[in-house]
Amino acid sequence: MKKITARETEILQWIRENPLISHQELAEKAGITRSSVSVHISNLIKKGLILGKGYVTGGSKPVAVIGAVNIDISASASAAFRKADSNPGKIRVGAGGVAFNIASNLALLGLPVHFISAFGGDTHAAFLKHKCFERGLDISSSLTADTASSSSYVCINDEKGDMVAAVNDMDIYEHLTPEYIEKKLPLINKSALCLIDTNIPAETIAYIAEHCTVPLIAEPVSTHKAVKLLPVLHKLYALTPNKTEALALYNASRQNSLLRTGSQTEAKPALAELARFFIEGGVQRIYISLGEKGLFCADKTGRCRVKAYVPENTDGVRSGAHISRQSLIKNTTGAGDSQTAAVAWAVLKNMSLKESGFAGIAAASLCLEVNEAVNDNLTEGVLYERIQKIS
């Protein structure tokens, strides 16, 4: 997506909400002159984001993404991580959330995104909305709950960039009720596809699955929240769990406890059996993330495994065993979200199962190379280049 300024994204958002809005109305909303509005409109037309009269927005058919956006606090240790102790490191504050990260990646890949989420009535809400504007996300269908706190997430990573623990406060998503989503169904069902995360209530997930008429892709988020998807597996076009989340769903279907880690009563099937469980349950495509071991993909016609891609060193020499993993990977947070976004993008490109798996691995590898949860350098061209390199 072509870079646009914060002011341009703000004006574009108002135009999306009201395509017939006048220059004067835009000027009053923005607190600028009409002539300044004209300059911004001209720039948006040149960038292909609007098409002139009536401000008809250009681009591909939009994607609907429903789920979390939150204040993201990421703390990464700079030395060997010590439990129950104060660790030196770096702390970053930004906008995050599974659905937000996925939506951001889709926007970077050039797709228009209708982002349906919930914002609180606090100062964090203004920050989060601004970040959505910067990403070019259309949040006109999101809600604001004035008496609620915006969602927040705290993540602690070890010296390798791997997550040690995380805590979230996401009660605000209880406001995304089936009744609220019902009002947004026309928009959702006019989209190219719908993508949800499981931060929203189980009853809302069930409602979307029942009434969504476009391909539905689900990101399980965590083992605790993944079980919300169990009743709607047969409604999903694609599912993108990691292995732990996939096992949680598998065992939940057999009424085993999700929290008895290491329990002898929990089944640990081979990947092929695990994938077969989902396909026989009605999921059309399953993508099980294996972290450093790659991605296992399956549909009714077959299955494949795509190896993880190890980034190259700055000198262009392929890394060997003598190169530490820490020197190659900046941060693993967000890699799974990038992978899910690329899978959705590949689905829209009518790519095969294996091709979409390569797309997922390619996007994840690009995310691993930056400290942030989203790689701002991602474009469709960059993704194609990485796909060609690893396939």
mmCIF file of C-alpha atoms in Angstrom:
data_model
loop_
_atom_site.group_PDB
_atom_site.id
_atom_site.type_symbol
_atom_site.label_atom_id
_atom_site.label_comp_id
_atom_site.label_asym_id
_atom_site.label_seq_id
_atom_site.Cartn_x
_atom_site.Cartn_y
_atom_site.Cartn_z
ATOM 1 C CA MET A 1 0.000 0.000 0.000
ATOM 2 C CA LYS A 2 1.280 3.453 -0.862
ATOM 3 C CA LYS A 3 2.313 5.485 2.155
ATOM 4 C CA ILE A 4 -0.213 8.089 3.231
ATOM 5 C CA THR A 5 -0.018 10.712 5.936
ATOM 6 C CA ALA A 6 -1.993 10.693 9.181
ATOM 7 C CA ARG A 7 -4.128 13.576 7.874
ATOM 8 C CA GLU A 8 -4.830 11.723 4.618
ATOM 9 C CA THR A 9 -5.900 8.585 6.490
ATOM 10 C CA GLU A 10 -8.186 10.705 8.659
ATOM 11 C CA ILE A 11 -9.820 12.315 5.604
ATOM 12 C CA LEU A 12 -10.047 8.948 3.850
ATOM 13 C CA GLN A 13 -11.865 7.535 6.881
ATOM 14 C CA TRP A 14 -14.458 10.355 6.788
ATOM 15 C CA ILE A 15 -14.930 9.815 3.058
ATOM 16 C CA ARG A 16 -15.514 6.101 3.596
ATOM 17 C CA GLU A 17 -18.145 6.945 6.215
ATOM 18 C CA ASN A 18 -19.837 9.466 3.905
ATOM 19 C CA PRO A 19 -18.788 9.331 0.216
ATOM 20 C CA LEU A 20 -20.761 12.532 -0.528
ATOM 21 C CA ILE A 21 -19.195 14.649 2.210
ATOM 22 C CA SER A 22 -18.265 18.161 1.002
ATOM 23 C CA HIS A 23 -14.879 19.886 1.072
ATOM 24 C CA GLN A 24 -16.297 22.354 3.602
ATOM 25 C CA GLU A 25 -17.466 19.579 5.919
ATOM 26 C CA LEU A 26 -14.074 17.913 5.694
ATOM 27 C CA ALA A 27 -12.355 21.210 6.445
ATOM 28 C CA GLU A 28 -14.508 21.730 9.542
ATOM 29 C CA LYS A 29 -13.884 18.213 10.798
ATOM 30 C CA ALA A 30 -10.140 18.512 10.298
ATOM 31 C CA GLY A 31 -9.832 22.117 11.453
ATOM 32 C CA ILE A 32 -8.072 23.157 8.235
ATOM 33 C CA THR A 33 -8.909 25.295 5.200
ATOM 34 C CA ARG A 34 -10.845 24.108 2.141
ATOM 35 C CA SER A 35 -7.778 24.643 -0.011
ATOM 36 C CA SER A 36 -5.786 22.313 2.255
ATOM 37 C CA VAL A 37 -8.546 19.726 1.932
ATOM 38 C CA SER A 38 -8.281 20.009 -1.858
ATOM 39 C CA VAL A 39 -4.566 19.248 -1.674
ATOM 40 C CA HIS A 40 -5.190 16.154 0.444
ATOM 41 C CA ILE A 41 -7.973 14.984 -1.887
ATOM 42 C CA SER A 42 -5.671 15.440 -4.874
ATOM 43 C CA ASN A 43 -2.981 13.353 -3.167
ATOM 44 C CA LEU A 44 -5.471 10.586 -2.353
ATOM 45 C CA ILE A 45 -6.599 10.505 -5.995
ATOM 46 C CA LYS A 46 -2.986 10.334 -7.212
ATOM 47 C CA LYS A 47 -2.343 7.444 -4.819
ATOM 48 C CA GLY A 48 -5.368 5.597 -6.177
ATOM 49 C CA LEU A 49 -7.220 5.559 -2.874
ATOM 50 C CA ILE A 50 -10.213 7.508 -4.163
ATOM 51 C CA LEU A 51 -11.466 7.891 -7.717
ATOM 52 C CA GLY A 52 -12.684 11.451 -7.914
ATOM 53 C CA LYS A 53 -16.324 12.516 -8.032
ATOM 54 C CA GLY A 54 -18.313 11.107 -5.152
ATOM 55 C CA TYR A 55 -15.006 10.029 -3.634
ATOM 56 C CA VAL A 56 -15.636 6.444 -4.755
ATOM 57 C CA THR A 57 -12.865 4.470 -3.113
ATOM 58 C CA GLY A 58 -10.745 2.303 -5.358
ATOM 59 C CA GLY A 59 -8.956 -0.987 -4.894
ATOM 60 C CA SER A 60 -9.879 -4.611 -4.411
ATOM 61 C CA LYS A 61 -12.964 -5.978 -2.737
ATOM 62 C CA PRO A 62 -12.531 -5.392 1.003
ATOM 63 C CA VAL A 63 -11.793 -7.994 3.657
ATOM 64 C CA ALA A 64 -13.731 -7.942 6.945
ATOM 65 C CA VAL A 65 -11.580 -8.529 10.036
ATOM 66 C CA ILE A 66 -13.309 -8.875 13.411
ATOM 67 C CA GLY A 67 -11.458 -8.990 16.717
ATOM 68 C CA ALA A 68 -9.020 -7.312 19.052
ATOM 69 C CA VAL A 69 -6.968 -4.154 18.988
ATOM 70 C CA ASN A 70 -5.195 -3.275 22.183
ATOM 71 C CA ILE A 71 -2.466 -1.336 23.879
ATOM 72 C CA ASP A 72 0.472 -3.678 23.391
ATOM 73 C CA ILE A 73 3.241 -3.577 26.004
ATOM 74 C CA SER A 74 6.169 -5.777 25.027
ATOM 75 C CA ALA A 75 9.100 -6.365 27.403
ATOM 76 C CA SER A 76 12.141 -8.241 26.060
ATOM 77 C CA ALA A 77 15.082 -9.332 28.195
ATOM 78 C CA SER A 78 18.524 -8.333 26.957
ATOM 79 C CA ALA A 79 20.307 -11.163 28.812
ATOM 80 C CA ALA A 80 19.440 -14.704 29.897
ATOM 81 C CA PHE A 81 15.913 -14.490 31.329
ATOM 82 C CA ARG A 82 15.601 -15.124 35.078
ATOM 83 C CA LYS A 83 12.227 -16.094 36.491
ATOM 84 C CA ALA A 84 10.931 -14.349 39.623
ATOM 85 C CA ASP A 85 13.524 -11.592 39.208
ATOM 86 C CA SER A 86 13.923 -8.163 37.630
ATOM 87 C CA ASN A 87 15.444 -8.523 34.169
ATOM 88 C CA PRO A 88 17.219 -5.770 32.202
ATOM 89 C CA GLY A 89 15.830 -5.233 28.731
ATOM 90 C CA LYS A 90 13.698 -3.074 26.468
ATOM 91 C CA ILE A 91 10.038 -2.145 26.865
ATOM 92 C CA ARG A 92 7.935 -0.997 23.909
ATOM 93 C CA VAL A 93 4.398 0.361 23.900
ATOM 94 C CA GLY A 94 2.263 0.330 20.779
ATOM 95 C CA ALA A 95 -0.923 -0.893 19.186
ATOM 96 C CA GLY A 96 -1.396 -4.643 18.937
ATOM 97 C CA GLY A 97 -3.951 -7.406 19.070
ATOM 98 C CA VAL A 98 -4.270 -10.460 16.852
ATOM 99 C CA ALA A 99 -6.996 -9.067 14.593
ATOM 100 C CA PHE A 100 -5.286 -5.660 14.389
ATOM 101 C CA ASN A 101 -1.983 -7.261 13.380
ATOM 102 C CA ILE A 102 -3.695 -9.414 10.768
ATOM 103 C CA ALA A 103 -5.652 -6.432 9.427
ATOM 104 C CA SER A 104 -2.457 -4.353 9.291
ATOM 105 C CA ASN A 105 -0.651 -7.031 7.288
ATOM 106 C CA LEU A 106 -3.562 -7.320 4.865
ATOM 107 C CA ALA A 107 -3.553 -3.541 4.374
ATOM 108 C CA LEU A 108 0.193 -3.582 3.719
ATOM 109 C CA LEU A 109 -0.483 -6.236 1.076
ATOM 110 C CA GLY A 110 -2.763 -3.768 -0.665
ATOM 111 C CA LEU A 111 -6.169 -5.014 0.478
ATOM 112 C CA PRO A 112 -8.857 -2.638 1.792
ATOM 113 C CA VAL A 113 -9.881 -3.741 5.278
ATOM 114 C CA HIS A 114 -13.104 -3.223 7.222
ATOM 115 C CA PHE A 115 -11.878 -3.614 10.795
ATOM 116 C CA ILE A 116 -14.629 -4.321 13.326
ATOM 117 C CA SER A 117 -13.442 -3.983 16.913
ATOM 118 C CA ALA A 118 -14.249 -2.157 20.160
ATOM 119 C CA PHE A 119 -12.686 0.942 21.708
ATOM 120 C CA GLY A 120 -13.062 2.207 25.259
ATOM 121 C CA GLY A 121 -13.853 5.668 26.522
ATOM 122 C CA ASP A 122 -10.314 6.288 27.794
ATOM 123 C CA THR A 123 -7.274 8.065 26.387
ATOM 124 C CA HIS A 124 -5.963 4.784 25.002
ATOM 125 C CA ALA A 125 -8.884 4.711 22.558
ATOM 126 C CA ALA A 126 -7.712 7.845 20.746
ATOM 127 C CA PHE A 127 -4.226 6.337 20.413
ATOM 128 C CA LEU A 128 -5.578 3.054 19.073
ATOM 129 C CA LYS A 129 -7.909 4.741 16.577
ATOM 130 C CA HIS A 130 -5.024 6.860 15.344
ATOM 131 C CA LYS A 131 -2.932 3.721 14.816
ATOM 132 C CA CYS A 132 -5.783 2.190 12.822
ATOM 133 C CA PHE A 133 -5.931 5.345 10.699
ATOM 134 C CA GLU A 134 -2.171 5.123 10.127
ATOM 135 C CA ARG A 135 -2.576 1.551 8.906
ATOM 136 C CA GLY A 136 -5.334 2.594 6.524
ATOM 137 C CA LEU A 137 -7.955 0.470 8.284
ATOM 138 C CA ASP A 138 -11.618 1.372 7.953
ATOM 139 C CA ILE A 139 -12.962 1.384 11.533
ATOM 140 C CA SER A 140 -16.309 3.006 10.749
ATOM 141 C CA SER A 141 -18.066 -0.235 11.755
ATOM 142 C CA SER A 142 -16.260 -0.524 15.087
ATOM 143 C CA LEU A 143 -17.946 0.487 18.342
ATOM 144 C CA THR A 144 -16.924 2.760 21.201
ATOM 145 C CA ALA A 145 -18.004 1.806 24.739
ATOM 146 C CA ASP A 146 -17.652 5.061 26.676
ATOM 147 C CA THR A 147 -17.720 3.458 30.135
ATOM 148 C CA ALA A 148 -15.277 0.642 29.338
ATOM 149 C CA SER A 149 -11.492 0.477 29.307
ATOM 150 C CA SER A 150 -9.716 -0.168 26.034
ATOM 151 C CA SER A 151 -8.153 -3.575 25.631
ATOM 152 C CA SER A 152 -4.583 -4.033 26.835
ATOM 153 C CA TYR A 153 -1.977 -6.786 26.539
ATOM 154 C CA VAL A 154 1.362 -7.262 28.302
ATOM 155 C CA CYS A 155 3.900 -9.676 26.835
ATOM 156 C CA ILE A 156 7.262 -10.726 28.302
ATOM 157 C CA ASN A 157 9.897 -12.196 25.971
ATOM 158 C CA ASP A 158 13.172 -13.897 26.813
ATOM 159 C CA GLU A 159 16.551 -12.948 25.364
ATOM 160 C CA LYS A 160 15.774 -14.979 22.209
ATOM 161 C CA GLY A 161 12.567 -13.061 21.554
ATOM 162 C CA ASP A 162 10.343 -15.986 22.560
ATOM 163 C CA MET A 163 7.318 -15.317 24.746
ATOM 164 C CA VAL A 164 7.719 -16.274 28.409
ATOM 165 C CA ALA A 165 4.328 -15.080 29.645
ATOM 166 C CA ALA A 166 1.512 -12.697 28.784
ATOM 167 C CA VAL A 167 -1.505 -11.125 30.498
ATOM 168 C CA ASN A 168 -4.476 -9.498 28.790
ATOM 169 C CA ASP A 169 -7.448 -7.367 29.812
ATOM 170 C CA MET A 170 -9.987 -7.737 27.025
ATOM 171 C CA ASP A 171 -13.355 -7.478 28.762
ATOM 172 C CA ILE A 172 -14.398 -4.735 26.341
ATOM 173 C CA TYR A 173 -15.016 -7.313 23.604
ATOM 174 C CA GLU A 174 -18.096 -8.487 25.469
ATOM 175 C CA HIS A 175 -19.681 -5.438 23.794
ATOM 176 C CA LEU A 176 -19.252 -7.110 20.388
ATOM 177 C CA THR A 177 -22.510 -8.984 20.763
ATOM 178 C CA PRO A 178 -24.457 -10.946 18.129
ATOM 179 C CA GLU A 179 -26.953 -8.063 18.109
ATOM 180 C CA TYR A 180 -24.196 -5.610 17.224
ATOM 181 C CA ILE A 181 -22.730 -7.869 14.535
ATOM 182 C CA GLU A 182 -26.192 -8.380 13.033
ATOM 183 C CA LYS A 183 -26.184 -4.702 12.040
ATOM 184 C CA LYS A 184 -22.871 -5.228 10.227
ATOM 185 C CA LEU A 185 -23.841 -8.362 8.296
ATOM 186 C CA PRO A 186 -24.513 -6.542 4.992
ATOM 187 C CA LEU A 187 -20.977 -5.151 5.071
ATOM 188 C CA ILE A 188 -19.446 -8.488 6.134
ATOM 189 C CA ASN A 189 -21.259 -10.462 3.453
ATOM 190 C CA LYS A 190 -20.216 -8.036 0.716
ATOM 191 C CA SER A 191 -16.566 -8.587 1.599
ATOM 192 C CA ALA A 192 -14.188 -10.941 -0.189
ATOM 193 C CA LEU A 193 -13.840 -12.967 2.997
ATOM 194 C CA CYS A 194 -14.239 -12.607 6.758
ATOM 195 C CA LEU A 195 -11.487 -13.255 9.270
ATOM 196 C CA ILE A 196 -12.082 -13.493 13.029
ATOM 197 C CA ASP A 197 -9.991 -13.974 16.143
ATOM 198 C CA THR A 198 -11.325 -15.630 19.297
ATOM 199 C CA ASN A 199 -11.054 -12.570 21.524
ATOM 200 C CA ILE A 200 -14.725 -11.945 20.762
ATOM 201 C CA PRO A 201 -17.472 -13.818 22.701
ATOM 202 C CA ALA A 202 -18.296 -17.418 21.836
ATOM 203 C CA GLU A 203 -21.910 -16.525 21.050
ATOM 204 C CA THR A 204 -20.725 -13.848 18.629
ATOM 205 C CA ILE A 205 -18.425 -16.335 16.902
ATOM 206 C CA ALA A 206 -21.363 -18.730 16.594
ATOM 207 C CA TYR A 207 -23.565 -15.976 15.144
ATOM 208 C CA ILE A 208 -20.945 -14.960 12.567
ATOM 209 C CA ALA A 209 -20.350 -18.571 11.560
ATOM 210 C CA GLU A 210 -24.057 -19.159 11.076
ATOM 211 C CA HIS A 211 -24.799 -15.986 9.102
ATOM 212 C CA CYS A 212 -21.573 -15.264 7.214
ATOM 213 C CA THR A 213 -21.980 -16.075 3.517
ATOM 214 C CA VAL A 214 -18.365 -15.445 2.476
ATOM 215 C CA PRO A 215 -15.330 -17.665 3.260
ATOM 216 C CA LEU A 216 -14.632 -17.551 6.996
ATOM 217 C CA ILE A 217 -11.100 -17.871 8.396
ATOM 218 C CA ALA A 218 -10.458 -18.174 12.143
ATOM 219 C CA GLU A 219 -7.348 -17.529 14.220
ATOM 220 C CA PRO A 220 -7.626 -19.377 17.597
ATOM 221 C CA VAL A 221 -5.366 -16.910 19.542
ATOM 222 C CA SER A 222 -4.677 -19.230 22.523
ATOM 223 C CA THR A 223 -5.466 -22.673 23.911
ATOM 224 C CA HIS A 224 -7.922 -21.125 26.366
ATOM 225 C CA LYS A 225 -9.851 -19.229 23.697
ATOM 226 C CA ALA A 226 -9.497 -21.782 20.902
ATOM 227 C CA VAL A 227 -12.326 -23.938 22.293
ATOM 228 C CA LYS A 228 -14.821 -21.250 21.271
ATOM 229 C CA LEU A 229 -14.358 -22.537 17.727
ATOM 230 C CA LEU A 230 -15.237 -26.155 18.443
ATOM 231 C CA PRO A 231 -18.989 -25.796 17.685
ATOM 232 C CA VAL A 232 -18.348 -23.967 14.390
ATOM 233 C CA LEU A 233 -15.505 -25.935 12.806
ATOM 234 C CA HIS A 234 -17.832 -27.127 10.047
ATOM 235 C CA LYS A 235 -18.490 -23.499 9.084
ATOM 236 C CA LEU A 236 -14.842 -22.529 8.611
ATOM 237 C CA TYR A 237 -13.073 -22.263 5.291
ATOM 238 C CA ALA A 238 -9.680 -22.161 7.009
ATOM 239 C CA LEU A 239 -8.240 -22.447 10.511
ATOM 240 C CA THR A 240 -4.738 -21.303 11.525
ATOM 241 C CA PRO A 241 -3.826 -22.744 14.941
ATOM 242 C CA ASN A 242 -0.403 -23.525 16.316
ATOM 243 C CA LYS A 243 0.113 -27.137 17.366
ATOM 244 C CA THR A 244 -0.818 -26.497 21.003
ATOM 245 C CA GLU A 245 -4.085 -24.816 20.005
ATOM 246 C CA ALA A 246 -4.873 -27.596 17.541
ATOM 247 C CA LEU A 247 -4.319 -30.193 20.267
ATOM 248 C CA ALA A 248 -6.537 -28.210 22.631
ATOM 249 C CA LEU A 249 -9.395 -28.344 20.136
ATOM 250 C CA TYR A 250 -8.751 -32.019 19.401
ATOM 251 C CA ASN A 251 -8.846 -32.954 23.086
ATOM 252 C CA ALA A 252 -11.777 -30.686 23.859
ATOM 253 C CA SER A 253 -13.788 -32.566 21.264
ATOM 254 C CA ARG A 254 -13.213 -35.662 23.366
ATOM 255 C CA GLN A 255 -14.242 -33.858 26.539
ATOM 256 C CA ASN A 256 -10.759 -33.891 28.024
ATOM 257 C CA SER A 257 -9.627 -31.026 30.225
ATOM 258 C CA LEU A 258 -7.739 -28.255 28.360
ATOM 259 C CA LEU A 259 -5.763 -27.290 31.421
ATOM 260 C CA ARG A 260 -4.301 -30.651 32.449
ATOM 261 C CA THR A 261 -0.991 -30.095 30.723
ATOM 262 C CA GLY A 262 0.907 -33.358 30.523
ATOM 263 C CA SER A 263 -2.062 -35.395 31.709
ATOM 264 C CA GLN A 264 -1.982 -39.037 30.600
ATOM 265 C CA THR A 265 -5.612 -38.769 29.553
ATOM 266 C CA GLU A 266 -4.846 -36.215 26.835
ATOM 267 C CA ALA A 267 -4.293 -37.588 23.365
ATOM 268 C CA LYS A 268 -1.227 -36.525 21.364
ATOM 269 C CA PRO A 269 -1.966 -37.596 17.804
ATOM 270 C CA ALA A 270 0.430 -37.368 14.893
ATOM 271 C CA LEU A 271 0.092 -34.311 12.698
ATOM 272 C CA ALA A 272 -1.650 -36.229 9.922
ATOM 273 C CA GLU A 273 -4.288 -37.526 12.356
ATOM 274 C CA LEU A 274 -4.651 -34.090 13.901
ATOM 275 C CA ALA A 275 -5.218 -32.508 10.493
ATOM 276 C CA ARG A 276 -7.661 -35.258 9.535
ATOM 277 C CA PHE A 277 -9.735 -34.456 12.637
ATOM 278 C CA PHE A 278 -10.270 -30.897 11.409
ATOM 279 C CA ILE A 279 -10.893 -31.797 7.768
ATOM 280 C CA GLU A 280 -13.413 -34.481 8.724
ATOM 281 C CA GLY A 281 -14.975 -31.924 11.076
ATOM 282 C CA GLY A 282 -15.732 -29.669 8.113
ATOM 283 C CA VAL A 283 -12.772 -27.255 7.970
ATOM 284 C CA GLN A 284 -11.819 -26.915 4.316
ATOM 285 C CA ARG A 285 -8.182 -25.960 4.939
ATOM 286 C CA ILE A 286 -6.102 -26.376 8.085
ATOM 287 C CA TYR A 287 -2.739 -24.684 8.644
ATOM 288 C CA ILE A 288 -0.981 -25.885 11.810
ATOM 289 C CA SER A 289 1.980 -23.714 12.779
ATOM 290 C CA LEU A 290 4.951 -25.669 14.113
ATOM 291 C CA GLY A 291 7.170 -22.698 14.959
ATOM 292 C CA GLU A 292 10.770 -23.436 13.998
ATOM 293 C CA LYS A 293 9.620 -26.656 12.323
ATOM 294 C CA GLY A 294 7.444 -24.886 9.770
ATOM 295 C CA LEU A 295 3.805 -25.227 8.775
ATOM 296 C CA PHE A 296 1.638 -28.312 8.278
ATOM 297 C CA CYS A 297 -1.147 -27.773 5.736
ATOM 298 C CA ALA A 298 -4.027 -30.026 4.762
ATOM 299 C CA ASP A 299 -7.315 -30.108 2.872
ATOM 300 C CA LYS A 300 -9.540 -32.860 1.472
ATOM 301 C CA THR A 301 -7.190 -33.501 -1.443
ATOM 302 C CA GLY A 302 -3.987 -33.931 0.511
ATOM 303 C CA ARG A 303 -1.468 -32.499 2.907
ATOM 304 C CA CYS A 304 2.001 -30.959 2.840
ATOM 305 C CA ARG A 305 4.638 -29.577 5.146
ATOM 306 C CA VAL A 306 6.445 -26.329 4.458
ATOM 307 C CA LYS A 307 9.762 -25.819 6.205
ATOM 308 C CA ALA A 308 10.398 -22.702 8.254
ATOM 309 C CA TYR A 309 12.620 -20.151 6.552
ATOM 310 C CA VAL A 310 15.748 -18.959 8.349
ATOM 311 C CA PRO A 311 16.512 -15.294 7.508
ATOM 312 C CA GLU A 312 19.834 -14.488 5.896
ATOM 313 C CA ASN A 313 22.592 -12.507 7.531
ATOM 314 C CA THR A 314 23.218 -8.929 6.466
ATOM 315 C CA ASP A 315 26.245 -10.100 4.473
ATOM 316 C CA GLY A 316 23.952 -12.273 2.379
ATOM 317 C CA VAL A 317 25.551 -15.547 3.502
ATOM 318 C CA ARG A 318 23.093 -18.248 4.500
ATOM 319 C CA SER A 319 23.251 -18.849 8.235
ATOM 320 C CA GLY A 320 24.944 -21.982 9.495
ATOM 321 C CA ALA A 321 25.026 -23.736 12.834
ATOM 322 C CA HIS A 322 27.674 -21.323 14.072
ATOM 323 C CA ILE A 323 25.247 -18.373 13.846
ATOM 324 C CA SER A 324 23.113 -17.878 16.945
ATOM 325 C CA ARG A 325 19.347 -17.795 16.521
ATOM 326 C CA GLN A 326 19.252 -14.559 18.506
ATOM 327 C CA SER A 327 21.323 -12.783 15.829
ATOM 328 C CA LEU A 328 18.797 -13.736 13.148
ATOM 329 C CA ILE A 329 15.421 -13.327 14.823
ATOM 330 C CA LYS A 330 14.487 -10.022 16.408
ATOM 331 C CA ASN A 331 11.084 -10.969 17.823
ATOM 332 C CA THR A 332 8.569 -13.796 17.387
ATOM 333 C CA THR A 333 5.516 -11.806 18.484
ATOM 334 C CA GLY A 334 3.297 -11.202 15.481
ATOM 335 C CA ALA A 335 4.822 -13.867 13.231
ATOM 336 C CA GLY A 336 1.741 -16.059 13.535
ATOM 337 C CA ASP A 337 -0.531 -13.128 12.731
ATOM 338 C CA SER A 338 1.540 -12.307 9.652
ATOM 339 C CA GLN A 339 1.294 -15.940 8.621
ATOM 340 C CA THR A 340 -2.496 -15.939 8.970
ATOM 341 C CA ALA A 341 -2.798 -12.718 6.969
ATOM 342 C CA ALA A 342 -0.665 -14.149 4.172
ATOM 343 C CA VAL A 343 -2.755 -17.330 4.101
ATOM 344 C CA ALA A 344 -5.897 -15.185 3.703
ATOM 345 C CA TRP A 345 -4.180 -13.167 0.965
ATOM 346 C CA ALA A 346 -3.196 -16.400 -0.792
ATOM 347 C CA VAL A 347 -6.767 -17.691 -0.595
ATOM 348 C CA LEU A 348 -7.943 -14.539 -2.349
ATOM 349 C CA LYS A 349 -5.264 -15.146 -4.997
ATOM 350 C CA ASN A 350 -6.687 -18.652 -5.552
ATOM 351 C CA MET A 351 -3.368 -20.219 -4.618
ATOM 352 C CA SER A 352 -3.055 -23.941 -4.013
ATOM 353 C CA LEU A 353 -2.713 -25.420 -0.531
ATOM 354 C CA LYS A 354 1.075 -25.642 -0.811
ATOM 355 C CA GLU A 355 1.417 -22.199 -2.393
ATOM 356 C CA SER A 356 -0.609 -20.670 0.430
ATOM 357 C CA GLY A 357 1.627 -22.477 2.919
ATOM 358 C CA PHE A 358 4.697 -20.913 1.300
ATOM 359 C CA ALA A 359 2.981 -17.510 1.507
ATOM 360 C CA GLY A 360 2.365 -18.007 5.219
ATOM 361 C CA ILE A 361 5.956 -19.031 5.945
ATOM 362 C CA ALA A 362 7.281 -16.162 3.807
ATOM 363 C CA ALA A 363 5.265 -13.535 5.701
ATOM 364 C CA ALA A 364 6.187 -15.023 9.073
ATOM 365 C CA SER A 365 9.892 -14.934 8.197
ATOM 366 C CA LEU A 366 9.646 -11.280 7.200
ATOM 367 C CA CYS A 367 8.006 -10.476 10.528
ATOM 368 C CA LEU A 368 10.774 -12.244 12.458
ATOM 369 C CA GLU A 369 13.322 -9.796 11.042
ATOM 370 C CA VAL A 370 11.941 -6.733 12.858
ATOM 371 C CA ASN A 371 11.390 -5.822 16.495
ATOM 372 C CA GLU A 372 7.740 -4.922 15.936
ATOM 373 C CA ALA A 373 4.749 -7.261 15.588
ATOM 374 C CA VAL A 374 4.171 -6.014 12.024
ATOM 375 C CA ASN A 375 6.887 -5.486 9.413
ATOM 376 C CA ASP A 376 6.129 -2.109 7.818
ATOM 377 C CA ASN A 377 8.299 -3.057 4.842
ATOM 378 C CA LEU A 378 5.823 -5.740 3.804
ATOM 379 C CA THR A 379 4.255 -5.283 0.362
ATOM 380 C CA GLU A 380 2.803 -7.704 -2.145
ATOM 381 C CA GLY A 381 6.022 -7.457 -4.161
ATOM 382 C CA VAL A 382 8.222 -8.148 -1.128
ATOM 383 C CA LEU A 383 6.085 -11.144 -0.208
ATOM 384 C CA TYR A 384 6.277 -12.569 -3.743
ATOM 385 C CA GLU A 385 10.071 -12.208 -3.677
ATOM 386 C CA ARG A 386 10.310 -14.105 -0.389
ATOM 387 C CA ILE A 387 7.932 -16.813 -1.650
ATOM 388 C CA GLN A 388 10.131 -17.328 -4.705
ATOM 389 C CA LYS A 389 13.215 -17.559 -2.508
ATOM 390 C CA ILE A 390 11.846 -20.300 -0.249
ATOM 391 C CA SER A 391 9.693 -22.330 -2.666
#
